[in-house]
CSV table of C-alpha atoms in Angstrom, one decimal:
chain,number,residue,atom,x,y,z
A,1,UNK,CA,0.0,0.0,0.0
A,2,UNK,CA,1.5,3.4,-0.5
A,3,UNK,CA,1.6,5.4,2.5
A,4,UNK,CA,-1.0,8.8,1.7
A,5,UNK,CA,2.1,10.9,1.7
A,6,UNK,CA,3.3,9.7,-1.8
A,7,UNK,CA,0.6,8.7,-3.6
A,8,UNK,CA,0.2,10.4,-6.9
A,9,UNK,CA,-1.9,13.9,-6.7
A,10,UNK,CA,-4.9,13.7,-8.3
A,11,UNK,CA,-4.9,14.9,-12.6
A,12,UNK,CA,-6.1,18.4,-12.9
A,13,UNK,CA,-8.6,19.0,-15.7
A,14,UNK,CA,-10.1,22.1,-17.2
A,15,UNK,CA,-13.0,23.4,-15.8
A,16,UNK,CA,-14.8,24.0,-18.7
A,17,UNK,CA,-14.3,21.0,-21.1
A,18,UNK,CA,-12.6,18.8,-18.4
A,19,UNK,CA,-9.8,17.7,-20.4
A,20,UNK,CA,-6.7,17.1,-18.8
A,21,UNK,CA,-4.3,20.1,-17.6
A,22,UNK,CA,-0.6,20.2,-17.9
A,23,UNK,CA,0.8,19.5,-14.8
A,24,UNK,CA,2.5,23.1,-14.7
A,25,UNK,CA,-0.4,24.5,-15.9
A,26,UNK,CA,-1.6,28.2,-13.7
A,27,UNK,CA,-5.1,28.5,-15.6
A,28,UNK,CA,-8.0,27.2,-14.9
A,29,UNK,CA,-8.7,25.9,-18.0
A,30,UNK,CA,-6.6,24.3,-20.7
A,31,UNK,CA,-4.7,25.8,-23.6
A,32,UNK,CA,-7.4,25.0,-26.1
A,33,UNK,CA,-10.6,27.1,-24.4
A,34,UNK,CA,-8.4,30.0,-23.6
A,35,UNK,CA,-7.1,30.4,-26.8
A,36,UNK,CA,-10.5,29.6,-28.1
A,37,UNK,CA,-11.9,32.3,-25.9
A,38,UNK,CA,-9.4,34.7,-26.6
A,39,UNK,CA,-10.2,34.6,-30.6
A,40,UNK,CA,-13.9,34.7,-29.5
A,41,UNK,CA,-13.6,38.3,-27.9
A,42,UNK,CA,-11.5,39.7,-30.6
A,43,UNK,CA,-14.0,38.4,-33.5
A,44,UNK,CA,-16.8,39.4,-31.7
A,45,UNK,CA,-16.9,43.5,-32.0
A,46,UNK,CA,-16.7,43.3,-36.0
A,47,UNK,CA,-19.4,40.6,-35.7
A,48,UNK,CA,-21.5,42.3,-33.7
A,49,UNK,CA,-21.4,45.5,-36.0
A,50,UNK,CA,-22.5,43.9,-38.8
A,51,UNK,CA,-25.4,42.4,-36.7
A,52,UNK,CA,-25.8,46.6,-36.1
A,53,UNK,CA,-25.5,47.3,-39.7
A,54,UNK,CA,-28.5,44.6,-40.3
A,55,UNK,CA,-30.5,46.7,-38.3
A,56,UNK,CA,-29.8,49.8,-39.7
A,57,UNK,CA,-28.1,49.3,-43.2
A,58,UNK,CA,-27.7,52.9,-44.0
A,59,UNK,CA,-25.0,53.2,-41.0
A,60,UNK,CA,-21.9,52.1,-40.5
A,61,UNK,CA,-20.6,52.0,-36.7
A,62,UNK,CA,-17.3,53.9,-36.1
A,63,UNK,CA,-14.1,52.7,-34.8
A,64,UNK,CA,-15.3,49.3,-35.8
A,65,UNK,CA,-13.9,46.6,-38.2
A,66,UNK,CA,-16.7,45.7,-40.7
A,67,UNK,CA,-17.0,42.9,-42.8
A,68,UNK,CA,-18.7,43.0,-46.3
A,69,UNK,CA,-20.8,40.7,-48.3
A,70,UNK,CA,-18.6,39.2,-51.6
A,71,UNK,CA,-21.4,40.6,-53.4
A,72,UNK,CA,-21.6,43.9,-52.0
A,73,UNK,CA,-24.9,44.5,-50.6
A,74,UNK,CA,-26.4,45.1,-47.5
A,75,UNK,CA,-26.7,41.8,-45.1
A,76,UNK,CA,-30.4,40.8,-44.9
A,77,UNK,CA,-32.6,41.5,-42.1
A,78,UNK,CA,-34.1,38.9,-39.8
A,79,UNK,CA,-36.3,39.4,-36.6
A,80,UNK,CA,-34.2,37.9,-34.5
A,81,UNK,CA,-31.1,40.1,-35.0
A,82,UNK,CA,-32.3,42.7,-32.3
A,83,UNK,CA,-32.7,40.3,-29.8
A,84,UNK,CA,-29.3,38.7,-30.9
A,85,UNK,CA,-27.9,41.7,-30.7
A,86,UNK,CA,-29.5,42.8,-26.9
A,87,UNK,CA,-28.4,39.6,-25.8
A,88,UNK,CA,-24.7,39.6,-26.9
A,89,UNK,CA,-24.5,43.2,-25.2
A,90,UNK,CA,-25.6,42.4,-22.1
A,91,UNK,CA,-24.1,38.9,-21.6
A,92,UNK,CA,-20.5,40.7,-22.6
A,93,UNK,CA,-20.9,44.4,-20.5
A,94,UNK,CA,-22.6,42.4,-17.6
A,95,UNK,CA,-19.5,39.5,-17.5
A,96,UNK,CA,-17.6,43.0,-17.0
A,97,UNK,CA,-19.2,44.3,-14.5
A,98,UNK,CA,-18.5,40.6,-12.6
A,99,UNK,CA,-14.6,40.8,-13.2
A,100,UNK,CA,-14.6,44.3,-12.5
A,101,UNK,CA,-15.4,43.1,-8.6
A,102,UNK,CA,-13.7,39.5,-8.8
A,103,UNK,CA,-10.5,40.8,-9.9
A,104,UNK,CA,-11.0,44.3,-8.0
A,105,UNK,CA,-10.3,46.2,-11.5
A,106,UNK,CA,-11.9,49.9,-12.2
A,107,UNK,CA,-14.7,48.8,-15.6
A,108,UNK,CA,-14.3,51.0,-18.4
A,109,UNK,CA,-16.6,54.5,-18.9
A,110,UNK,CA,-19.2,53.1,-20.8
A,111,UNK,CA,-19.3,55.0,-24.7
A,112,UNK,CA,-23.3,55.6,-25.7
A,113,UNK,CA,-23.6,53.6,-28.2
A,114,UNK,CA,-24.4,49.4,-28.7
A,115,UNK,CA,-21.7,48.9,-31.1
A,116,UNK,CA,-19.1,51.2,-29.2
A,117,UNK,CA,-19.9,49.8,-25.7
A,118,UNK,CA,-19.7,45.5,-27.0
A,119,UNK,CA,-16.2,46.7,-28.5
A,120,UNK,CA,-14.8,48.1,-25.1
A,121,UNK,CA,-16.4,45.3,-23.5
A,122,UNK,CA,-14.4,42.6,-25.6
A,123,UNK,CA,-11.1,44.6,-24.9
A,124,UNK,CA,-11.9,45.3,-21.8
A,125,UNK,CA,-12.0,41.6,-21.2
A,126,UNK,CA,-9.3,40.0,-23.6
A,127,UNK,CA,-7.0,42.4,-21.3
A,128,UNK,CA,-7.7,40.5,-18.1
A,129,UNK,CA,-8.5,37.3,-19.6
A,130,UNK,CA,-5.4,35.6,-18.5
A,131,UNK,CA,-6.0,36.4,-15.1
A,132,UNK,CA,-9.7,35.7,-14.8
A,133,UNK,CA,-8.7,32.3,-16.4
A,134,UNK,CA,-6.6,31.6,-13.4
A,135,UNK,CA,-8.5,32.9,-10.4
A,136,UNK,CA,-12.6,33.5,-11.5
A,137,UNK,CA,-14.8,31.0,-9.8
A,138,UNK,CA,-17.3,30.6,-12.4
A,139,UNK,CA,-14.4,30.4,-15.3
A,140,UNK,CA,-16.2,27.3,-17.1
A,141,UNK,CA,-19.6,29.5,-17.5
A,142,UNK,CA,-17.3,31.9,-18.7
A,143,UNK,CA,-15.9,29.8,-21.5
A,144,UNK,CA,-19.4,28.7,-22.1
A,145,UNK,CA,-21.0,31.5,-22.5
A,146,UNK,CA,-18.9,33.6,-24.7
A,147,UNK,CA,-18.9,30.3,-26.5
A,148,UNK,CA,-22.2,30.7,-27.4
A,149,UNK,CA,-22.8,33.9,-27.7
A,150,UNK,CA,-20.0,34.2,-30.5
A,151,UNK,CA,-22.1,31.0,-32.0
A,152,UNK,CA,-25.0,32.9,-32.4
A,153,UNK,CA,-23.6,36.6,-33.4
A,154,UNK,CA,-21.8,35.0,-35.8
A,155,UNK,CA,-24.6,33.2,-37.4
A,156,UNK,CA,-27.4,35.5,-37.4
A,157,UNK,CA,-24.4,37.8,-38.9
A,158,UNK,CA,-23.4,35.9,-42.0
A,159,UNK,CA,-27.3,34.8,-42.4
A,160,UNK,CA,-26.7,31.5,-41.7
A,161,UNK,CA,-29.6,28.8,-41.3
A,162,UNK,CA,-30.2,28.5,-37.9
A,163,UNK,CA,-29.0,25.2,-36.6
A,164,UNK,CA,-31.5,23.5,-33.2
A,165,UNK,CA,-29.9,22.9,-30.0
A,166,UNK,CA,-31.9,20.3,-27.9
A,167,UNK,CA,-32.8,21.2,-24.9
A,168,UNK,CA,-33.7,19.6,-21.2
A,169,UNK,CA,-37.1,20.4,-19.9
A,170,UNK,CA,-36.2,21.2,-16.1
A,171,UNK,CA,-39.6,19.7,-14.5
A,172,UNK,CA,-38.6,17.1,-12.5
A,173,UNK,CA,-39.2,13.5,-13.7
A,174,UNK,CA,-40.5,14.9,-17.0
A,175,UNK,CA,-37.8,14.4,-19.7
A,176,UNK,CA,-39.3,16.1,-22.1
A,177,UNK,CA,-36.8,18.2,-24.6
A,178,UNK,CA,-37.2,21.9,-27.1
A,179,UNK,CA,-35.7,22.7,-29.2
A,180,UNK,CA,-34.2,26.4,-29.2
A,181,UNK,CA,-32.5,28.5,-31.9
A,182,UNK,CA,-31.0,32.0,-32.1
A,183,UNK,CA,-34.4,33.5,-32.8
A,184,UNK,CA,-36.5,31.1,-30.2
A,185,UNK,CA,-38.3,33.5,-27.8
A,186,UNK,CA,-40.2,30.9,-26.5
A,187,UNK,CA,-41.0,27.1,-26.3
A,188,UNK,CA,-43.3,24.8,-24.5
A,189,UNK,CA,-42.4,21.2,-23.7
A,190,UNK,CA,-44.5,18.4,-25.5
A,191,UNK,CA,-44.0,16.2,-22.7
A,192,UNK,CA,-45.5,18.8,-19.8
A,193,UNK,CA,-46.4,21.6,-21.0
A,194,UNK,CA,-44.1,23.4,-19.3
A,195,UNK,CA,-43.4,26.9,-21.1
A,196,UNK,CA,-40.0,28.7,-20.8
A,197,UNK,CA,-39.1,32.3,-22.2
A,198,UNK,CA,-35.9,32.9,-24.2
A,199,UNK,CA,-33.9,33.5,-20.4
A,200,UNK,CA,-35.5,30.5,-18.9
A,201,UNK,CA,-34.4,28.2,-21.6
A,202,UNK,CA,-31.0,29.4,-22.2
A,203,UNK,CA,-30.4,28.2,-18.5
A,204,UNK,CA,-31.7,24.7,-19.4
A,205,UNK,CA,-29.3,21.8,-20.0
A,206,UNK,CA,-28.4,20.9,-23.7
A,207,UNK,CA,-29.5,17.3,-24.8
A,208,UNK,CA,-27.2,14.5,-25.4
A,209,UNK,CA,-26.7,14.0,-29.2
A,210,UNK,CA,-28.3,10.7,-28.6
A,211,UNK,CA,-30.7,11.5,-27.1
A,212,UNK,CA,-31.6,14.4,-29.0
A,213,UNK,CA,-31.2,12.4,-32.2
């Protein structure tokens, strides 16, 4: 039997895909979902403009890196861009506002506008990224949800066809699933009837391919 001083310490993993960390490793998470969530934040404001520019083609944002069709014109319109778009902002100035106290930093003077204040937000955050990696508590909802809110900015920018995520119902003993898109701003469950808003079932758990299939 070997004695509880030298047995072999337990294998760190990353908190937010639970693969395994380098033994040397300071972050929380591994080298693939911080670099990952790096690229995220810095594709994000040029996205998120062009979700802006949907909204109101005959503006363009300033300050702003702005991508353009191959074809020239104007990226078409859905209904779901605006709540895409008040979604992304909030998600990214509120994760902000939560390093801004975790890591005892001063958050940035807000600019007025949506485009401006998502931009400052991103750099704001890529800046102090390393560190929150190391030391936030809730680093894997971090990962997670930058994940997918680049996910959906980026597809409801490019017009892309919106792909379903499956979705838990959260009533106990139910099982029930929904399916939710970028533009779902509500859904009831066959199984229960159970009806969530677009908040409610973004905190629901995703389906098991699986299952789901």
């Amino acid at each position: 039997m070997i004695p509880a001083e030298h047995s072999p310490a337990p294998t760190r993993t990353c908190h937010a895909c639970h693969r395994a960390l380098h033994p040397t490793a300071t972050a929380q998470v591994c080298d693939h979902c911080h670099q990952h969530t790096a690229r995220r934040l810095a594709d994000l404001p040029g996205l998120y403009a062009e979700l802006d520019l949907a909204l109101t083609p005959g503006r363009r944002p300033s300050a702003v890196s702005v991508r353009v069709t191959c074809s020239g014109g104007q990226l078409p319109f859905k209904p779901h861009v605006a709540d895409c778009r008040t979604d992304a902002r909030l998600v990214l100035t509120g994760w902000v506002r939560d390093w801004a106290d975790v890591l005892d930093q001063q958050a940035p003077v807000w600019p007025v506008g949506h485009v401006e204040q998502v931009a400052v937000a991103c750099e704001w955050l890529r800046w102090r990224w390393d560190r929150a990696a190391r030391v936030h508590p809730a680093v894997d909802e971090i990962v997670g949800e930058i994940r997918r809110v680049h996910r959906e900015v980026d597809e409801a920018a490019r017009g892309r066809e919106e792909r379903p995520v499956w979705l838990v119902c959260a009533t106990p003993e139910c099982g029930g699933q929904l399916r939710f898109t970028v533009s779902t701003g509500s859904a009831t469950c066959s199984g229960c009837g159970a009806r969530y808003d677009r908040i409610a079932l973004t905190a629901l758990p995703v389906a098991g391919r699986a299952t789901a299939a």
